mmCIF file of C-alpha atoms in Angstrom:
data_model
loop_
_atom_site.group_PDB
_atom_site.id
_atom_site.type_symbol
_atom_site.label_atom_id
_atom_site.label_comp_id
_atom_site.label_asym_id
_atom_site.label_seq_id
_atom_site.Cartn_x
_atom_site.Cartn_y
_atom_site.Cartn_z
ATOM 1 C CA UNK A 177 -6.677 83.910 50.978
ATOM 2 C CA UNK A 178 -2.925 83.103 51.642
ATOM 3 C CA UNK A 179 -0.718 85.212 49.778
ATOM 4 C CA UNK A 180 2.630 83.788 48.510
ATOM 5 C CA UNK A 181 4.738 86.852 47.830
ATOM 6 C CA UNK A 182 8.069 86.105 48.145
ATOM 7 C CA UNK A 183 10.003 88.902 50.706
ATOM 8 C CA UNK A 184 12.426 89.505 47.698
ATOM 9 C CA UNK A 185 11.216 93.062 47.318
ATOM 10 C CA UNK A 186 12.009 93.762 51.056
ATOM 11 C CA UNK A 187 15.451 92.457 50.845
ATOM 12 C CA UNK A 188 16.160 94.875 48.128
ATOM 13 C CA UNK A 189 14.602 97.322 49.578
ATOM 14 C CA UNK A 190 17.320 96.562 52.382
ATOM 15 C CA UNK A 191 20.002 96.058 50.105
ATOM 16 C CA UNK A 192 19.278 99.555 48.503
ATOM 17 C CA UNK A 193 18.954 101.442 51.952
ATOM 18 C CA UNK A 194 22.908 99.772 52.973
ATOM 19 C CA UNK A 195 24.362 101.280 49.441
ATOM 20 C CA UNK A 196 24.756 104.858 50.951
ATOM 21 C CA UNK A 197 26.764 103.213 53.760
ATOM 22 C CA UNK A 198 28.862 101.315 52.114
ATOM 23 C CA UNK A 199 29.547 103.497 49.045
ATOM 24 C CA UNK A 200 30.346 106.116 52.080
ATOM 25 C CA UNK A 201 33.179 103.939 53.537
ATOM 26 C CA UNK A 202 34.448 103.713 49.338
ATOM 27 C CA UNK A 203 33.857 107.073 48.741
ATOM 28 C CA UNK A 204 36.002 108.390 51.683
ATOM 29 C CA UNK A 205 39.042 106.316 51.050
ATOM 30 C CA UNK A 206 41.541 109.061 50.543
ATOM 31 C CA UNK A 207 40.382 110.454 53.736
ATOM 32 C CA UNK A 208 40.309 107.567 55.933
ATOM 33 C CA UNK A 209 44.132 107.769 54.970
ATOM 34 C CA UNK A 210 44.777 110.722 55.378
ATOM 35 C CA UNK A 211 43.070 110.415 58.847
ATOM 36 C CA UNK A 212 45.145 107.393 59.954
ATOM 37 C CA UNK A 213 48.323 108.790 58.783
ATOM 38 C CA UNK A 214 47.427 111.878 60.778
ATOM 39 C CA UNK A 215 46.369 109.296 64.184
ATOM 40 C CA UNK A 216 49.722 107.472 63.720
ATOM 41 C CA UNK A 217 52.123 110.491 64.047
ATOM 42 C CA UNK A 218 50.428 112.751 66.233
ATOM 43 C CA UNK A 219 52.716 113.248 69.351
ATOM 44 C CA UNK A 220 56.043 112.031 67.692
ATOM 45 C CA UNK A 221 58.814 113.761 69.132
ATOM 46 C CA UNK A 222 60.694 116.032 67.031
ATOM 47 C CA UNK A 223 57.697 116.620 65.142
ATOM 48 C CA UNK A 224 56.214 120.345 64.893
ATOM 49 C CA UNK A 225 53.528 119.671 62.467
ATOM 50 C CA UNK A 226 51.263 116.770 60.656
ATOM 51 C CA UNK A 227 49.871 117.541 57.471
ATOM 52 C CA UNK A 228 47.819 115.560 55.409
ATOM 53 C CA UNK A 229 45.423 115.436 52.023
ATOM 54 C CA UNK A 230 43.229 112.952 51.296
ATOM 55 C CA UNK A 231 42.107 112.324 47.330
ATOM 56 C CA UNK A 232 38.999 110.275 47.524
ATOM 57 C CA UNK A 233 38.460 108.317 43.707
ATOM 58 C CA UNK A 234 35.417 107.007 42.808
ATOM 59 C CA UNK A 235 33.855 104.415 42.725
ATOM 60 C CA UNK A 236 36.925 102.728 45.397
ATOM 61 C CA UNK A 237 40.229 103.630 45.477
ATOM 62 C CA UNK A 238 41.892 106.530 47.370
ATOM 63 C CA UNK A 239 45.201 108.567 48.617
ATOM 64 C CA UNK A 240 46.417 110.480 51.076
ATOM 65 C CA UNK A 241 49.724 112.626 51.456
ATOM 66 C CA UNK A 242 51.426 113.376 54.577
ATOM 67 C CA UNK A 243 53.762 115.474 55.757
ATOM 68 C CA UNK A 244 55.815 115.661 58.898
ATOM 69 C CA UNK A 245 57.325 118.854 59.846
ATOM 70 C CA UNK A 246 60.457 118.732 61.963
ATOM 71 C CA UNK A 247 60.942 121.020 64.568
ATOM 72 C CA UNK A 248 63.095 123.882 64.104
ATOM 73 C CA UNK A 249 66.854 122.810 64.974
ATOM 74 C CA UNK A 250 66.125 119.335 64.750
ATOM 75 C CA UNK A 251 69.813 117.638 64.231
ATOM 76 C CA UNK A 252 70.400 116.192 60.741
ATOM 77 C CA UNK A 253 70.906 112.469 63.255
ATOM 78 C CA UNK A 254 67.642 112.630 64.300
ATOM 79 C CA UNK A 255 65.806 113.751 60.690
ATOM 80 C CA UNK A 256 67.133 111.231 59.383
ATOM 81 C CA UNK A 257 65.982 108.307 61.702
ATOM 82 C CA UNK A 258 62.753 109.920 61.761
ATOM 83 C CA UNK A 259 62.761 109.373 57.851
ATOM 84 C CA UNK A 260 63.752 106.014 58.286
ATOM 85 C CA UNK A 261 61.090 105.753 60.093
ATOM 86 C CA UNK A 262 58.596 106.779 57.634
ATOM 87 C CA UNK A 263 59.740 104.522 54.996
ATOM 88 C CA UNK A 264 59.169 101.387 57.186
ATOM 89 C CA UNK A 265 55.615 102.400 57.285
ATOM 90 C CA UNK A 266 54.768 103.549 53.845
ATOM 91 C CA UNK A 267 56.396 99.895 53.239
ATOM 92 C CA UNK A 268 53.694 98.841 55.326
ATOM 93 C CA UNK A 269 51.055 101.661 54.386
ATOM 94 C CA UNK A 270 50.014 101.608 50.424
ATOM 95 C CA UNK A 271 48.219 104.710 49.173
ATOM 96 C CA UNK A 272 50.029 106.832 51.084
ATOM 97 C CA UNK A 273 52.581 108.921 50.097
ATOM 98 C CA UNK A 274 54.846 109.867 52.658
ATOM 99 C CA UNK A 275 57.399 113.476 52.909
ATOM 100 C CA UNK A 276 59.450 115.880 55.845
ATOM 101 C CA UNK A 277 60.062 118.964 55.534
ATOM 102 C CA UNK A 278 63.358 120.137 58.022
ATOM 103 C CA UNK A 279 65.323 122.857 57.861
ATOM 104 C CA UNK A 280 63.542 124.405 55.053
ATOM 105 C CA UNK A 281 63.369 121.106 52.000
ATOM 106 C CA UNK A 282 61.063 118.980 51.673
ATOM 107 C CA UNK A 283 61.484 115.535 50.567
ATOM 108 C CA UNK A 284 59.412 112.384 49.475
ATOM 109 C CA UNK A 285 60.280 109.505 51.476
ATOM 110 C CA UNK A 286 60.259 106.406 49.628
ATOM 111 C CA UNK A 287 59.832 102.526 50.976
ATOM 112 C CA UNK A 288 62.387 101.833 49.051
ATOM 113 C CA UNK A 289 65.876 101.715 51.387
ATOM 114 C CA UNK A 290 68.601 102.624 48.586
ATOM 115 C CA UNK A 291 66.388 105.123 47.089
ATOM 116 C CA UNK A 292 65.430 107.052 50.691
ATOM 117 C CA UNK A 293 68.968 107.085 51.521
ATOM 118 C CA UNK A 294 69.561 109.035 47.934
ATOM 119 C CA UNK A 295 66.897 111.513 48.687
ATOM 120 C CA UNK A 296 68.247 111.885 52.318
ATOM 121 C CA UNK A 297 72.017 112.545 51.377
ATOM 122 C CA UNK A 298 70.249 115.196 48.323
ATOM 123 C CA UNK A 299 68.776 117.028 51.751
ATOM 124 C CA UNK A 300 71.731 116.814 53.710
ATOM 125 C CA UNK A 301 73.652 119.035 51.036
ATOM 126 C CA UNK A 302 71.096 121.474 50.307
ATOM 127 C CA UNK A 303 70.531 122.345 53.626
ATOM 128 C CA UNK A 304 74.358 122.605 54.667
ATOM 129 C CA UNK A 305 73.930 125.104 51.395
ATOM 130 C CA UNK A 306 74.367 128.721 51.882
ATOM 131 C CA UNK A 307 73.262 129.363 48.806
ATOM 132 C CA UNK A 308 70.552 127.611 48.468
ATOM 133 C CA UNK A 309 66.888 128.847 50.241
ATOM 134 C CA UNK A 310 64.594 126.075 50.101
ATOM 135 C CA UNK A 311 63.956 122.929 47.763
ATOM 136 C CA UNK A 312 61.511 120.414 47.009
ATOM 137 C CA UNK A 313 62.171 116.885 45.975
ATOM 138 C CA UNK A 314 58.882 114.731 45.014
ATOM 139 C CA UNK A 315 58.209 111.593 42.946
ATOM 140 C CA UNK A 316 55.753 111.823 39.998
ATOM 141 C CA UNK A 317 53.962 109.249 37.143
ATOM 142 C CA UNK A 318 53.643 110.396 34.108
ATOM 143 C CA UNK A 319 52.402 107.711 31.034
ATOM 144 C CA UNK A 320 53.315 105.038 33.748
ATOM 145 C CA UNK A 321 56.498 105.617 34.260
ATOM 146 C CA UNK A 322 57.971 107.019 37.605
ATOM 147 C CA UNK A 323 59.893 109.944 37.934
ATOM 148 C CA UNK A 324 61.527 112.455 40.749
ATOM 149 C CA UNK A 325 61.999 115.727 40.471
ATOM 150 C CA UNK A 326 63.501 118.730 42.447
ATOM 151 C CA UNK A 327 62.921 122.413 42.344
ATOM 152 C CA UNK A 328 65.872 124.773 44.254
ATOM 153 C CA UNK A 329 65.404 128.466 45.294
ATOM 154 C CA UNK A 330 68.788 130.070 45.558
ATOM 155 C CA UNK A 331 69.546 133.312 47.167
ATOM 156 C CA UNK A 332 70.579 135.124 43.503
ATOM 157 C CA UNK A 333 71.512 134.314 40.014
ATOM 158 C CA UNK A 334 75.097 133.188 40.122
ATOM 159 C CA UNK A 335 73.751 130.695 43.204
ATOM 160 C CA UNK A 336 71.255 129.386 40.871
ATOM 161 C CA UNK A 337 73.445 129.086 38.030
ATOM 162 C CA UNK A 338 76.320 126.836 39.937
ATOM 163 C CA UNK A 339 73.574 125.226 41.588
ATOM 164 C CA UNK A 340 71.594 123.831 38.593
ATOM 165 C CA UNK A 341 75.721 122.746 37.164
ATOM 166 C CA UNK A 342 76.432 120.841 40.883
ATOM 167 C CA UNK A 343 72.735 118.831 40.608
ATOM 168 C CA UNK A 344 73.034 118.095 36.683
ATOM 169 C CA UNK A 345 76.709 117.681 36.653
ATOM 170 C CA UNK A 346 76.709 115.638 39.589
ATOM 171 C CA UNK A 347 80.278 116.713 40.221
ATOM 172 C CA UNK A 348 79.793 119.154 42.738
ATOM 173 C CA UNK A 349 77.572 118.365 46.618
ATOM 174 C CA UNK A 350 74.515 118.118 45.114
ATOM 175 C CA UNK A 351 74.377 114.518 43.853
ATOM 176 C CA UNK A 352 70.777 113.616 42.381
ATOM 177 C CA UNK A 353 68.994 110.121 43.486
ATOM 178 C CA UNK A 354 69.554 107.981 40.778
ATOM 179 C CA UNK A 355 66.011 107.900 38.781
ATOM 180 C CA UNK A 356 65.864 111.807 39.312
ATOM 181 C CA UNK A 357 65.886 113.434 35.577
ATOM 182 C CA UNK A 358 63.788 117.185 36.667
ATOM 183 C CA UNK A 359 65.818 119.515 38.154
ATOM 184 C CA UNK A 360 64.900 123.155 38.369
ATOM 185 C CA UNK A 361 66.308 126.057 40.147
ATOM 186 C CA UNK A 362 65.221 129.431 40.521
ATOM 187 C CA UNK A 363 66.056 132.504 42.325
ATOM 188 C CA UNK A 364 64.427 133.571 45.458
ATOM 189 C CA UNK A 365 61.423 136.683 45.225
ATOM 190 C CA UNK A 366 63.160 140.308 44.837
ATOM 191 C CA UNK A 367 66.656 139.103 43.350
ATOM 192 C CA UNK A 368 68.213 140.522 40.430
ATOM 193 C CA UNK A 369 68.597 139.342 38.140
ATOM 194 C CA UNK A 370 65.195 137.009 38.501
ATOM 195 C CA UNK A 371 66.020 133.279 36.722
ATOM 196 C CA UNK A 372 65.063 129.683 36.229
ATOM 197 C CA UNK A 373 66.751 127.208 34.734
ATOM 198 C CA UNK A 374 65.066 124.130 34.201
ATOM 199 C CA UNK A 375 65.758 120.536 32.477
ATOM 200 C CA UNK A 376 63.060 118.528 30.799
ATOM 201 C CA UNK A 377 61.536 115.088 32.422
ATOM 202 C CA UNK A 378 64.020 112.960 30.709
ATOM 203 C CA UNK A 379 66.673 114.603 32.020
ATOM 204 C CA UNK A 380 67.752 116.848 28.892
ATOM 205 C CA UNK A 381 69.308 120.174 29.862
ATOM 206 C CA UNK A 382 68.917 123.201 28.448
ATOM 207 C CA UNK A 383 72.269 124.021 27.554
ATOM 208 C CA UNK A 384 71.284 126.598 24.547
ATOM 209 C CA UNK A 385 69.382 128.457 26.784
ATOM 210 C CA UNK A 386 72.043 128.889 29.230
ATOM 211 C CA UNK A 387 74.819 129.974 26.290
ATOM 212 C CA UNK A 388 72.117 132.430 25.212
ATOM 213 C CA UNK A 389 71.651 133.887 28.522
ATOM 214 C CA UNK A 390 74.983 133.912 29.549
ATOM 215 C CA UNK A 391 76.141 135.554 26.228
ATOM 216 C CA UNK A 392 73.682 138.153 26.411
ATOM 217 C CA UNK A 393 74.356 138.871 30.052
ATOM 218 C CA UNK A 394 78.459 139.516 29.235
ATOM 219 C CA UNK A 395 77.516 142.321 27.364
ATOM 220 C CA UNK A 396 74.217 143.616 28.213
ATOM 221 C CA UNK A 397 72.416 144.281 31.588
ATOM 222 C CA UNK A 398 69.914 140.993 32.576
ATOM 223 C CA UNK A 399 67.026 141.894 35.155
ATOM 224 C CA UNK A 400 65.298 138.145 33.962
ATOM 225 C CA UNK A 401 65.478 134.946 32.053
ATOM 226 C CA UNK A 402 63.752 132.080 31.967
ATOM 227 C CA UNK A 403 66.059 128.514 30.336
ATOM 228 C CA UNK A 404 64.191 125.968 29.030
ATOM 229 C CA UNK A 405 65.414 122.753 26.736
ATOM 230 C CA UNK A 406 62.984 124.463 24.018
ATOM 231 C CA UNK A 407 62.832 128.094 24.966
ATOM 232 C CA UNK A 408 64.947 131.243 26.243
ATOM 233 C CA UNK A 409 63.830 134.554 27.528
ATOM 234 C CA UNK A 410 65.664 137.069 28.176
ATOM 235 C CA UNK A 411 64.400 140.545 29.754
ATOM 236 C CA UNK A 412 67.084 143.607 29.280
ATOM 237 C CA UNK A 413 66.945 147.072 31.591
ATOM 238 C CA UNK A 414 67.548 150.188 29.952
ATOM 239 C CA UNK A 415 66.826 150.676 26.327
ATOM 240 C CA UNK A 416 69.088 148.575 24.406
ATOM 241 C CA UNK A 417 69.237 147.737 20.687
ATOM 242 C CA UNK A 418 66.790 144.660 21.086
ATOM 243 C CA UNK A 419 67.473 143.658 17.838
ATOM 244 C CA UNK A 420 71.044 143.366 18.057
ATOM 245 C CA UNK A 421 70.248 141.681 21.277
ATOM 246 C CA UNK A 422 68.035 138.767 20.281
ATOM 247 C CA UNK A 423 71.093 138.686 17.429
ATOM 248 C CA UNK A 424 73.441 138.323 19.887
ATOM 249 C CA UNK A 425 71.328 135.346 21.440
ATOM 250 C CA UNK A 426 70.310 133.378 18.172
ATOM 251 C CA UNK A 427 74.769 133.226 17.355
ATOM 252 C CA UNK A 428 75.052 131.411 20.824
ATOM 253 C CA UNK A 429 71.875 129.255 20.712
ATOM 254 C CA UNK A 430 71.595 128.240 17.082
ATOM 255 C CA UNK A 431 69.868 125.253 17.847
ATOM 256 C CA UNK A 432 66.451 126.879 19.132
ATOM 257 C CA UNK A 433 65.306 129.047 16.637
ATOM 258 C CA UNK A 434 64.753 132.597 15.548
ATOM 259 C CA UNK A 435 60.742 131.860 17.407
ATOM 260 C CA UNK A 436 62.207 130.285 21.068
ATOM 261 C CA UNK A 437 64.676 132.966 21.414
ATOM 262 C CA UNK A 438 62.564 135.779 23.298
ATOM 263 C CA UNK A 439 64.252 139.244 24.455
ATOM 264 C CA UNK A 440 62.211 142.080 25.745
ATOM 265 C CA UNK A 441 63.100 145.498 28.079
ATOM 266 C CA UNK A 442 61.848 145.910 31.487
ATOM 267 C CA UNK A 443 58.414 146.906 31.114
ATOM 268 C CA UNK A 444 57.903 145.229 27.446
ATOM 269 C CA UNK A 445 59.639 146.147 24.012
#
């Protein structure tokens, strides 16, 4: 007798066996980026170094981050056509997120002209810097909305301290891209005093945390702090009057509160 199956259950049986290839290809998104990105500038002149990360996320979609690191002595001219560069293809490249790193800072290039040019003349300055070590600058989304930010190392405290004023003031060689709010500097490993100073995401300094620290460090030797919009602390050598210390803080930061006001000795209180 003639059977009429239909071949239905073969062609799924098909269908099923092509899923692992094709869920492959989705799967490995981010790092079919980051491969390409790596293909495209292998071999560019004044280029020591291609880095890349690829972020594969399910079921489809994918990143990659790449990095091109300049040779060292590369002219300031010639980092910055590179960059230029780099934004014409991220224009052309979505999903990839595109930064150099010359002459110790690294920066996120952006497809966007006005905005790369920003970030450029931010690196120019820092690296013409002597007091300034190394830097990041990188974009971030947070709750949708797009933000830059920047941490500094500087070579001691005072560095850091006029640093963080030129980059927040924007009145000294440091001027910030427009949309960049973040800005944190810190001082490099083994200096002393050891700081950060920090603003919050929306741009809102910590400016209590600074009087605190500074008032405490005009009378008192400072191995440490830490300034935050929200938060201060403060680390004393010797054996000081703590007490009379954190005192001394909470008259210049009234704002933060007896609890964010934090002083301790070297090796704890």
């Amino acid at each position: 007798m003639r059977s009429n199956a239909s071949p239905r259950p073969i062609r799924i049986l098909a269908f099923v066996l092509a899923l692992p290839l094709l869920s492959g290809c989705a799967i490995d998104k981010g790092t079919a980026l980051a491969t390409k990105f790596e293909k495209d500038w292998a071999g560019t002149s004044d280029i020591a170094e291609v880095r890349v990360n690829g972020y594969n996320i399910l079921p489809f979609g994918g990143k990659a981050i790449g990095v091109l690191v300049f040779d060292d002595g590369t002219s300031a001219e010639r980092v910055t056509a590179r960059a230029g560069d780099l934004r014409e293809y991220l224009a052309r490249n979505g999903s990839i997120t595109g930064r150099i790193t010359a002459d110790g800072v690294t920066v996120t290039v952006d497809p966007d002209e006005r905005r790369t040019r920003e970030i450029l003349d931010l690196w120019r300055s820092l690296t013409t810097d002597d007091r300034v070590v190394d830097g990041d600058i990188e974009s971030w989304t947070s709750k949708s909305v797009h933000h830059w930010r920047s941490k500094v190392t500087t070579v001691d405290s005072t560095a850091a301290m006029a640093v963080f004023d030129d980059m927040v003031g924007n009145t000294g060689p440091h001027r910030l891209p427009s949309d960049l709010t973040s800005v944190e500097v810190v001082t490099r490993a083994g200096a002393n005093p050891a700081i950060t100073v920090r603003s919050d995401a929306d741009g809102r300094l910590p400016t209590e945390a600074i009087a605190a620290y500074e008032a405490v460090r005009a009378e008192y030797p400072v191995v440490g702090a830490t300034m935050h919009t929200t938060s201060v602390r403060i680390v004393v050598a010797g054996t000081a009057d703590l007490e009379d210390i954190r005192e001394l803080a909470r008259r210049a930061a009234p704002g933060l509160g007896a609890d964010a006001i934090s002083v301790t000795a070297r090796g704890g209180a």
